[in-house]
Amino acid sequence: MWADLDPVGRASSGGYRRFAWTAEDHTLREWFAGECAARGLDLVEDRMGNQWAWWGDPDTDGPGVVVGSHLDSVPDGGAYDGPLGVVSGLATVDALRATGFRPSTPIAVVNFGDEEGARFGVACAGSRVITGAMTAERALGLTDVDGVSMAEALRAAGRAPDTIGRDDETLRRIGQFVELHVEQGRALADLDPATSAVAVGTDIWPHGRWRIDLPGTANHAGTTALADRQDAMLSAAEVVLAARSAAAEHGCVATTGKIAVEPGGVNAIPSHVRLWLDARGADQNAVKATVSAVEAAARRFGGTLTEESWTETTRFDDTLSGRLRGILGEHTPMLGTGAGHDAGVLATAGVSTSMLFVRNPTGVSHSPEEFAERDDCLRGVEALTKVVRELAS
Ligand SMILES: [Zn+2]
């Protein structure tokens, strides 16, 4: 399976460009459908085109146990983020069948569409639409860099945009969802190598985005004495450094990855700088304390900080996570994550959800350098197989 996927959407960087509702996406969806057909699984698409492959009938014998992840990627993304969960799901079905296992509840492997939001800017669009976290109207109106709306993209892919929307029938079929995913940090690599190939996910960190506006006065870069300047960029520099030290102090992460400068001339003193802060951390209060410190720094320079989004901790189902650890053994690490997933969207919608993370030796993700050892991937399949065998018995 890994060899089949290897060339699809591969860019010259060595990374992948697999964006929603493109030719590459179509190839991946067809590949998934083929793998499911070869296994005699029943493939159904929900109202957003997410693909669900059932072993057993969820409508008569459900709800069932669902595994899987996504096949799309960020620009120049790695091979593992998403596909590892889908391939491991299919390999789990094979492993269970090889031992003659007969599930007493149905089992499904899901391929969520448009998880990364690389084309239309909203992550987890597939799960957001079916849970109602994003309305059909908003989804269809999103546009890509070429100005193509999601409605147009769906139509071009041969689909009917007016049928998308919340899908309670699909949600009712899910008893539990366990998403296996490559770890996107180095927490497992830093633990005892003997016991840390696979972890159980506990939660998605609280995270948010804030806009910071800093004022200055435009003036000539050559004739204005240093003492006479009100330079918004100097304030911005101070605020960026304040974010870094506040994050370090409170044990969070903070990033200022986007900035806009006015008037934007090489020879003009900046009259206004706008920058955006992304802050996350395991502890909600620590993140808020970090943001407060950044706001205080902005105020010192006459600036303001405005919240653009804030998502509190998304806890997976503690009972399910505890059960997973019971199945895999008490040595299994429990891990929160700073990255978003479809599992988080389903958990917020009230679905019993947990995750398994496979060790990433460098922690690098969303990059061609993303990697997981073959042995660790196989241990991930083993863990997922144990879990599904138990949950579907
Ligand atoms: Zn992912």
Short mmCIF file of C-alpha atoms and ligand atoms in Angstrom, two decimals:
data_model
loop_
_atom_site.label_atom_id
_atom_site.label_comp_id
_atom_site.label_asym_id
_atom_site.label_seq_id
_atom_site.Cartn_x
_atom_site.Cartn_y
_atom_site.Cartn_z
CA MET A 1 0.00 0.00 0.00
CA TRP A 2 2.83 2.37 0.92
CA ALA A 3 4.50 1.78 -2.47
CA ASP A 4 1.19 2.48 -4.29
CA LEU A 5 0.84 5.84 -2.56
CA ASP A 6 4.48 6.86 -2.89
CA PRO A 7 4.31 8.60 -6.31
CA VAL A 8 0.85 10.22 -6.00
CA GLY A 9 1.13 14.01 -5.84
CA ARG A 10 4.89 13.93 -5.25
CA ALA A 11 6.50 17.35 -5.79
CA SER A 12 10.07 18.17 -6.83
CA SER A 13 10.81 19.00 -3.16
CA GLY A 14 10.27 15.33 -2.35
CA GLY A 15 7.13 16.29 -0.40
CA TYR A 16 3.49 15.90 -1.39
CA ARG A 17 0.90 18.21 -2.90
CA ARG A 18 -2.39 16.40 -2.44
CA PHE A 19 -5.12 19.03 -2.26
CA ALA A 20 -8.87 18.57 -1.93
CA TRP A 21 -10.87 17.88 -5.08
CA THR A 22 -7.87 17.89 -7.45
CA ALA A 23 -6.69 15.17 -9.84
CA GLU A 24 -4.26 13.89 -7.15
CA ASP A 25 -7.08 13.73 -4.63
CA HIS A 26 -9.20 11.82 -7.14
CA THR A 27 -6.39 9.28 -7.66
CA LEU A 28 -6.11 8.78 -3.88
CA ARG A 29 -9.87 8.35 -3.48
CA GLU A 30 -9.92 5.81 -6.32
CA TRP A 31 -7.01 3.98 -4.73
CA PHE A 32 -8.87 3.84 -1.41
CA ALA A 33 -12.03 2.58 -3.11
CA GLY A 34 -10.00 -0.12 -4.87
CA GLU A 35 -8.37 -1.31 -1.63
CA CYS A 36 -11.79 -1.48 0.03
CA ALA A 37 -13.32 -3.37 -2.90
CA ALA A 38 -10.42 -5.86 -2.84
CA ARG A 39 -11.29 -6.56 0.81
CA GLY A 40 -15.03 -6.82 0.18
CA LEU A 41 -15.75 -3.77 2.37
CA ASP A 42 -18.90 -1.73 1.64
CA LEU A 43 -17.90 1.77 0.60
CA VAL A 44 -20.32 4.59 1.40
CA GLU A 45 -19.79 8.30 0.97
CA ASP A 46 -21.37 10.76 3.39
CA ARG A 47 -22.82 14.17 2.52
CA MET A 48 -19.34 15.71 2.24
CA GLY A 49 -17.77 12.91 0.20
CA ASN A 50 -15.81 11.39 3.12
CA GLN A 51 -15.33 7.69 2.33
CA TRP A 52 -16.42 5.06 4.88
CA ALA A 53 -15.57 1.40 4.20
CA TRP A 54 -17.63 -0.95 6.36
CA TRP A 55 -17.00 -4.53 7.40
CA GLY A 56 -20.48 -5.39 8.64
CA ASP A 57 -23.67 -3.36 8.49
CA PRO A 58 -23.70 -0.36 10.85
CA ASP A 59 -27.42 0.24 10.31
CA THR A 60 -28.52 -3.17 11.57
CA ASP A 61 -25.61 -4.13 13.89
CA GLY A 62 -24.06 -0.75 14.73
CA PRO A 63 -22.87 1.63 15.84
CA GLY A 64 -19.41 0.40 14.88
CA VAL A 65 -15.72 0.90 15.58
CA VAL A 66 -14.14 3.35 13.12
CA VAL A 67 -10.44 3.78 12.36
CA GLY A 68 -8.68 5.73 9.60
CA SER A 69 -7.52 9.28 8.92
CA HIS A 70 -6.98 11.38 5.76
CA LEU A 71 -5.02 11.17 2.49
CA ASP A 72 -4.66 14.87 1.59
CA SER A 73 -1.59 16.93 2.50
CA VAL A 74 -0.29 20.42 3.18
CA PRO A 75 1.90 21.98 0.43
CA ASP A 76 5.09 19.86 0.33
CA GLY A 77 3.86 17.76 3.23
CA GLY A 78 5.30 14.47 4.39
CA ALA A 79 4.25 10.94 3.48
CA TYR A 80 2.94 9.93 6.92
CA ASP A 81 0.60 12.69 8.11
CA GLY A 82 -2.78 11.15 7.29
CA PRO A 83 -1.91 8.19 5.03
CA LEU A 84 -0.31 6.30 7.95
CA GLY A 85 -3.72 6.19 9.66
CA VAL A 86 -5.60 5.08 6.53
CA VAL A 87 -3.05 2.40 5.58
CA SER A 88 -2.83 1.16 9.19
CA GLY A 89 -6.64 0.91 9.25
CA LEU A 90 -6.69 -1.29 6.16
CA ALA A 91 -3.74 -3.33 7.48
CA THR A 92 -5.69 -3.82 10.73
CA VAL A 93 -8.60 -5.31 8.81
CA ASP A 94 -6.14 -7.69 7.12
CA ALA A 95 -4.50 -8.63 10.42
CA LEU A 96 -7.85 -9.33 12.11
CA ARG A 97 -9.03 -11.49 9.21
CA ALA A 98 -5.75 -13.41 9.10
CA THR A 99 -6.54 -14.71 12.58
CA GLY A 100 -10.14 -15.61 11.68
CA PHE A 101 -11.58 -12.84 13.86
CA ARG A 102 -15.33 -12.29 13.50
CA PRO A 103 -16.39 -8.90 14.87
CA SER A 104 -19.61 -8.68 16.86
CA THR A 105 -19.94 -4.99 15.96
CA PRO A 106 -19.18 -3.55 12.50
CA ILE A 107 -15.76 -2.04 11.76
CA ALA A 108 -15.02 0.81 9.34
CA VAL A 109 -11.99 2.48 7.82
CA VAL A 110 -12.59 6.14 6.97
CA ASN A 111 -10.81 8.46 4.55
CA PHE A 112 -11.70 12.02 5.58
CA GLY A 113 -11.52 14.57 2.77
CA ASP A 114 -9.84 17.99 2.95
CA GLU A 115 -8.33 17.54 6.42
CA GLU A 116 -5.44 19.96 5.95
CA GLY A 117 -7.45 22.80 4.48
CA ALA A 118 -4.48 23.42 2.15
CA ARG A 119 -6.66 24.56 -0.73
CA PHE A 120 -9.62 26.37 0.87
CA GLY A 121 -8.05 27.52 4.13
CA VAL A 122 -10.24 25.71 6.66
CA ALA A 123 -8.76 22.59 8.25
CA CYS A 124 -10.91 19.47 8.77
CA ALA A 125 -13.53 20.67 6.27
CA GLY A 126 -14.78 17.11 5.70
CA SER A 127 -15.53 16.41 9.35
CA ARG A 128 -16.63 19.98 10.11
CA VAL A 129 -19.37 19.86 7.49
CA ILE A 130 -20.81 16.48 8.48
CA THR A 131 -20.87 17.43 12.18
CA GLY A 132 -22.37 20.85 11.46
CA ALA A 133 -19.32 22.68 12.89
CA MET A 134 -19.16 24.43 9.50
CA THR A 135 -22.28 25.17 7.49
CA ALA A 136 -22.60 24.01 3.89
CA GLU A 137 -23.08 27.63 2.88
CA ARG A 138 -19.78 28.74 4.38
CA ALA A 139 -17.89 25.72 2.99
CA LEU A 140 -19.19 26.18 -0.54
CA GLY A 141 -18.23 29.87 -0.52
CA LEU A 142 -14.57 29.27 0.47
CA THR A 143 -12.16 30.00 -2.38
CA ASP A 144 -8.69 28.78 -3.30
CA VAL A 145 -5.76 31.00 -4.45
CA ASP A 146 -7.09 30.97 -8.02
CA GLY A 147 -10.48 32.22 -6.88
CA VAL A 148 -12.16 28.83 -7.46
CA SER A 149 -14.89 28.28 -4.88
CA MET A 150 -15.38 24.95 -3.14
CA ALA A 151 -18.76 24.72 -4.91
CA GLU A 152 -17.01 25.05 -8.28
CA ALA A 153 -14.29 22.59 -7.28
CA LEU A 154 -16.89 20.02 -6.22
CA ARG A 155 -18.77 20.46 -9.48
CA ALA A 156 -15.52 20.10 -11.47
CA ALA A 157 -14.86 16.86 -9.57
CA GLY A 158 -18.24 15.57 -10.75
CA ARG A 159 -20.05 16.09 -7.47
CA ALA A 160 -23.29 17.86 -6.53
CA PRO A 161 -22.51 20.78 -4.18
CA ASP A 162 -26.16 21.28 -3.18
CA THR A 163 -26.21 17.90 -1.41
CA ILE A 164 -23.44 18.64 1.12
CA GLY A 165 -24.26 19.30 4.77
CA ARG A 166 -24.62 17.92 8.26
CA ASP A 167 -24.99 14.14 8.18
CA ASP A 168 -26.58 12.67 11.30
CA GLU A 169 -27.08 9.29 9.65
CA THR A 170 -23.30 8.94 9.24
CA LEU A 171 -22.59 10.17 12.79
CA ARG A 172 -25.08 7.67 14.24
CA ARG A 173 -23.08 4.80 12.72
CA ILE A 174 -19.93 5.70 14.71
CA GLY A 175 -19.71 3.97 18.10
CA GLN A 176 -16.05 4.87 18.64
CA PHE A 177 -13.46 6.56 16.45
CA VAL A 178 -9.76 5.82 16.97
CA GLU A 179 -7.50 7.86 14.67
CA LEU A 180 -3.94 6.60 14.33
CA HIS A 181 -1.52 9.38 13.33
CA VAL A 182 2.21 9.98 13.10
CA GLU A 183 3.31 12.13 16.03
CA GLN A 184 4.00 15.70 14.94
CA GLY A 185 6.44 16.47 17.73
CA ARG A 186 9.24 14.73 19.57
CA ALA A 187 7.58 13.82 22.86
CA LEU A 188 7.75 10.06 22.22
CA ALA A 189 11.30 10.17 20.83
CA ASP A 190 12.41 11.73 24.11
CA LEU A 191 11.04 8.84 26.22
CA ASP A 192 12.36 5.33 26.91
CA PRO A 193 12.89 3.83 23.42
CA ALA A 194 11.69 0.40 24.57
CA THR A 195 8.18 1.53 25.48
CA SER A 196 7.41 4.56 23.37
CA ALA A 197 6.76 3.51 19.76
CA VAL A 198 3.02 4.15 20.26
CA ALA A 199 1.12 6.49 22.59
CA VAL A 200 -2.54 7.01 23.39
CA GLY A 201 -3.87 10.53 22.69
CA THR A 202 -5.59 12.38 25.52
CA ASP A 203 -6.46 15.81 24.17
CA ILE A 204 -5.78 18.56 21.69
CA TRP A 205 -4.16 21.60 23.27
CA PRO A 206 -6.05 24.85 23.63
CA HIS A 207 -4.99 27.24 20.87
CA GLY A 208 -5.81 30.60 19.40
CA ARG A 209 -4.87 33.43 17.06
CA TRP A 210 -4.55 37.08 17.94
CA ARG A 211 -3.99 40.21 15.84
CA ILE A 212 -1.64 42.87 17.18
CA ASP A 213 -1.73 46.46 15.87
CA LEU A 214 1.16 48.81 16.60
CA PRO A 215 1.16 52.50 15.67
CA GLY A 216 4.03 54.68 14.40
CA THR A 217 4.55 57.82 12.36
CA ALA A 218 5.62 57.69 8.73
CA ASN A 219 8.63 59.83 7.94
CA HIS A 220 11.73 60.02 5.77
CA ALA A 221 14.31 57.28 6.40
CA GLY A 222 17.19 59.63 5.63
CA THR A 223 16.29 62.96 7.21
CA THR A 224 14.58 61.93 10.45
CA ALA A 225 16.94 61.74 13.44
CA LEU A 226 16.74 58.55 15.49
CA ALA A 227 15.57 60.51 18.52
CA ASP A 228 12.64 61.98 16.55
CA ARG A 229 11.24 58.68 15.27
CA GLN A 230 8.10 56.77 16.18
CA ASP A 231 8.94 53.52 14.44
CA ALA A 232 6.20 50.86 14.58
CA MET A 233 8.65 48.17 13.50
CA LEU A 234 10.78 48.67 16.61
CA SER A 235 7.65 48.14 18.71
CA ALA A 236 6.88 45.00 16.69
CA ALA A 237 10.37 43.65 17.34
CA GLU A 238 9.89 44.17 21.09
CA VAL A 239 6.48 42.45 20.99
CA VAL A 240 7.83 39.44 19.07
CA LEU A 241 10.62 39.03 21.64
CA ALA A 242 8.11 39.46 24.48
CA ALA A 243 6.00 36.63 22.99
CA ARG A 244 9.00 34.36 22.91
CA SER A 245 10.04 35.00 26.49
CA ALA A 246 6.46 34.83 27.83
CA ALA A 247 5.97 31.46 26.10
CA ALA A 248 9.21 30.16 27.59
CA GLU A 249 8.23 31.42 31.04
CA HIS A 250 4.79 29.78 30.95
CA GLY A 251 5.75 26.54 29.18
CA CYS A 252 3.79 27.23 25.97
CA VAL A 253 4.63 27.86 22.34
CA ALA A 254 4.08 31.20 20.61
CA THR A 255 4.64 32.08 16.96
CA THR A 256 4.45 35.32 15.01
CA GLY A 257 4.53 34.04 11.44
CA LYS A 258 2.68 36.76 9.59
CA ILE A 259 3.26 40.52 9.46
CA ALA A 260 1.99 43.51 7.46
CA VAL A 261 3.88 46.81 7.38
CA GLU A 262 2.57 50.23 6.33
CA PRO A 263 3.41 52.10 4.23
CA GLY A 264 5.78 49.26 3.27
CA GLY A 265 8.57 51.30 1.68
CA VAL A 266 12.28 50.55 2.17
CA ASN A 267 12.95 54.26 2.76
CA ALA A 268 9.92 55.08 4.91
CA ILE A 269 9.67 54.72 8.69
CA PRO A 270 6.81 52.25 9.37
CA SER A 271 3.61 54.03 10.42
CA HIS A 272 1.74 50.85 11.32
CA VAL A 273 2.65 47.21 11.88
CA ARG A 274 0.11 44.44 12.17
CA LEU A 275 1.26 41.00 13.21
CA TRP A 276 -0.45 37.78 14.15
CA LEU A 277 0.26 35.63 17.18
CA ASP A 278 -0.46 31.89 17.34
CA ALA A 279 -0.21 30.55 20.90
CA ARG A 280 -0.81 27.02 22.21
CA GLY A 281 0.10 24.89 25.17
CA ALA A 282 -0.99 21.96 27.31
CA ASP A 283 -2.40 24.25 30.01
CA GLN A 284 -5.16 26.70 29.12
CA ASN A 285 -4.24 29.18 31.88
CA ALA A 286 -0.60 29.18 30.79
CA VAL A 287 -1.62 30.06 27.22
CA LYS A 288 -3.81 32.89 28.50
CA ALA A 289 -1.00 34.18 30.73
CA THR A 290 1.33 34.17 27.72
CA VAL A 291 -1.16 36.15 25.65
CA SER A 292 -1.70 38.63 28.50
CA ALA A 293 2.04 39.27 28.67
CA VAL A 294 2.11 39.90 24.90
CA GLU A 295 -0.85 42.26 25.22
CA ALA A 296 0.94 44.18 27.99
CA ALA A 297 3.98 44.53 25.72
CA ALA A 298 1.80 45.81 22.85
CA ARG A 299 0.14 48.36 25.18
CA ARG A 300 3.53 49.72 26.27
CA PHE A 301 3.97 50.87 22.66
CA GLY A 302 0.42 52.20 22.30
CA GLY A 303 -0.75 49.08 20.49
CA THR A 304 -3.72 46.73 20.83
CA LEU A 305 -4.24 42.96 20.80
CA THR A 306 -7.46 41.48 19.36
CA GLU A 307 -8.56 37.85 19.64
CA GLU A 308 -9.41 36.30 16.24
CA SER A 309 -10.02 32.75 17.41
CA TRP A 310 -9.81 30.68 20.57
CA THR A 311 -10.44 26.98 21.01
CA GLU A 312 -10.38 25.49 24.50
CA THR A 313 -8.86 22.11 25.26
CA THR A 314 -10.51 19.36 23.22
CA ARG A 315 -10.54 16.29 25.44
CA PHE A 316 -10.89 12.92 23.86
CA ASP A 317 -13.18 10.43 25.64
CA ASP A 318 -11.22 9.71 28.85
CA THR A 319 -12.98 6.38 29.33
CA LEU A 320 -12.04 5.28 25.81
CA SER A 321 -8.44 6.57 26.15
CA GLY A 322 -8.14 4.72 29.46
CA ARG A 323 -9.49 1.57 27.85
CA LEU A 324 -6.94 1.88 25.03
CA ARG A 325 -4.15 2.12 27.57
CA GLY A 326 -5.55 -0.91 29.38
CA ILE A 327 -5.48 -2.87 26.12
CA LEU A 328 -1.96 -1.74 25.17
CA GLY A 329 -0.43 -1.99 28.64
CA GLU A 330 0.25 0.36 31.52
CA HIS A 331 3.66 1.33 30.10
CA THR A 332 1.91 3.07 27.15
CA PRO A 333 2.52 6.84 27.21
CA MET A 334 -0.47 9.20 27.26
CA LEU A 335 0.02 12.25 25.06
CA GLY A 336 -1.69 15.56 24.33
CA THR A 337 -1.02 17.26 21.01
CA GLY A 338 -0.68 20.81 19.71
CA ALA A 339 -1.99 19.84 16.25
CA GLY A 340 -5.61 19.67 15.07
CA HIS A 341 -7.27 16.47 13.75
CA ASP A 342 -10.63 15.18 12.51
CA ALA A 343 -10.67 13.24 15.80
CA GLY A 344 -10.91 16.59 17.61
CA VAL A 345 -13.84 17.73 15.48
CA LEU A 346 -15.69 14.46 16.12
CA ALA A 347 -14.92 14.64 19.87
CA THR A 348 -16.37 18.16 20.01
CA ALA A 349 -19.48 16.84 18.25
CA GLY A 350 -19.94 14.30 21.05
CA VAL A 351 -18.53 11.19 19.36
CA SER A 352 -16.53 8.85 21.60
CA THR A 353 -13.03 9.47 20.21
CA SER A 354 -9.39 8.78 20.96
CA MET A 355 -6.10 8.67 19.06
CA LEU A 356 -2.93 6.60 18.75
CA PHE A 357 0.35 8.34 17.94
CA VAL A 358 3.28 6.63 16.24
CA ARG A 359 6.76 7.84 17.19
CA ASN A 360 8.42 10.40 14.92
CA PRO A 361 12.19 10.33 15.60
CA THR A 362 12.83 13.94 14.55
CA GLY A 363 9.41 15.37 15.39
CA VAL A 364 9.38 17.10 11.99
CA SER A 365 5.99 17.23 10.26
CA HIS A 366 4.33 19.21 7.45
CA SER A 367 7.66 18.82 5.64
CA PRO A 368 9.24 16.34 3.20
CA GLU A 369 11.54 15.40 6.11
CA GLU A 370 8.66 13.88 8.09
CA PHE A 371 9.54 10.29 8.97
CA ALA A 372 8.65 7.25 11.03
CA GLU A 373 10.64 4.00 11.27
CA ARG A 374 9.08 1.02 9.51
CA ASP A 375 9.23 -1.01 12.75
CA ASP A 376 7.37 1.75 14.62
CA CYS A 377 4.69 1.88 11.89
CA LEU A 378 4.25 -1.88 12.19
CA ARG A 379 3.95 -1.54 15.97
CA GLY A 380 1.26 1.05 15.30
CA VAL A 381 -0.68 -1.48 13.20
CA GLU A 382 -0.22 -4.06 15.96
CA ALA A 383 -1.57 -1.64 18.56
CA LEU A 384 -4.53 -0.63 16.39
CA THR A 385 -5.30 -4.31 15.72
CA LYS A 386 -5.34 -5.09 19.46
CA VAL A 387 -7.58 -2.10 20.11
CA VAL A 388 -10.10 -2.88 17.35
CA ARG A 389 -10.20 -6.59 18.26
CA GLU A 390 -11.11 -5.62 21.82
CA LEU A 391 -13.61 -2.86 20.96
CA ALA A 392 -15.39 -4.93 18.29
CA SER A 393 -15.66 -8.11 20.37
ZN ZN B 1 -3.02 14.74 9.78
#
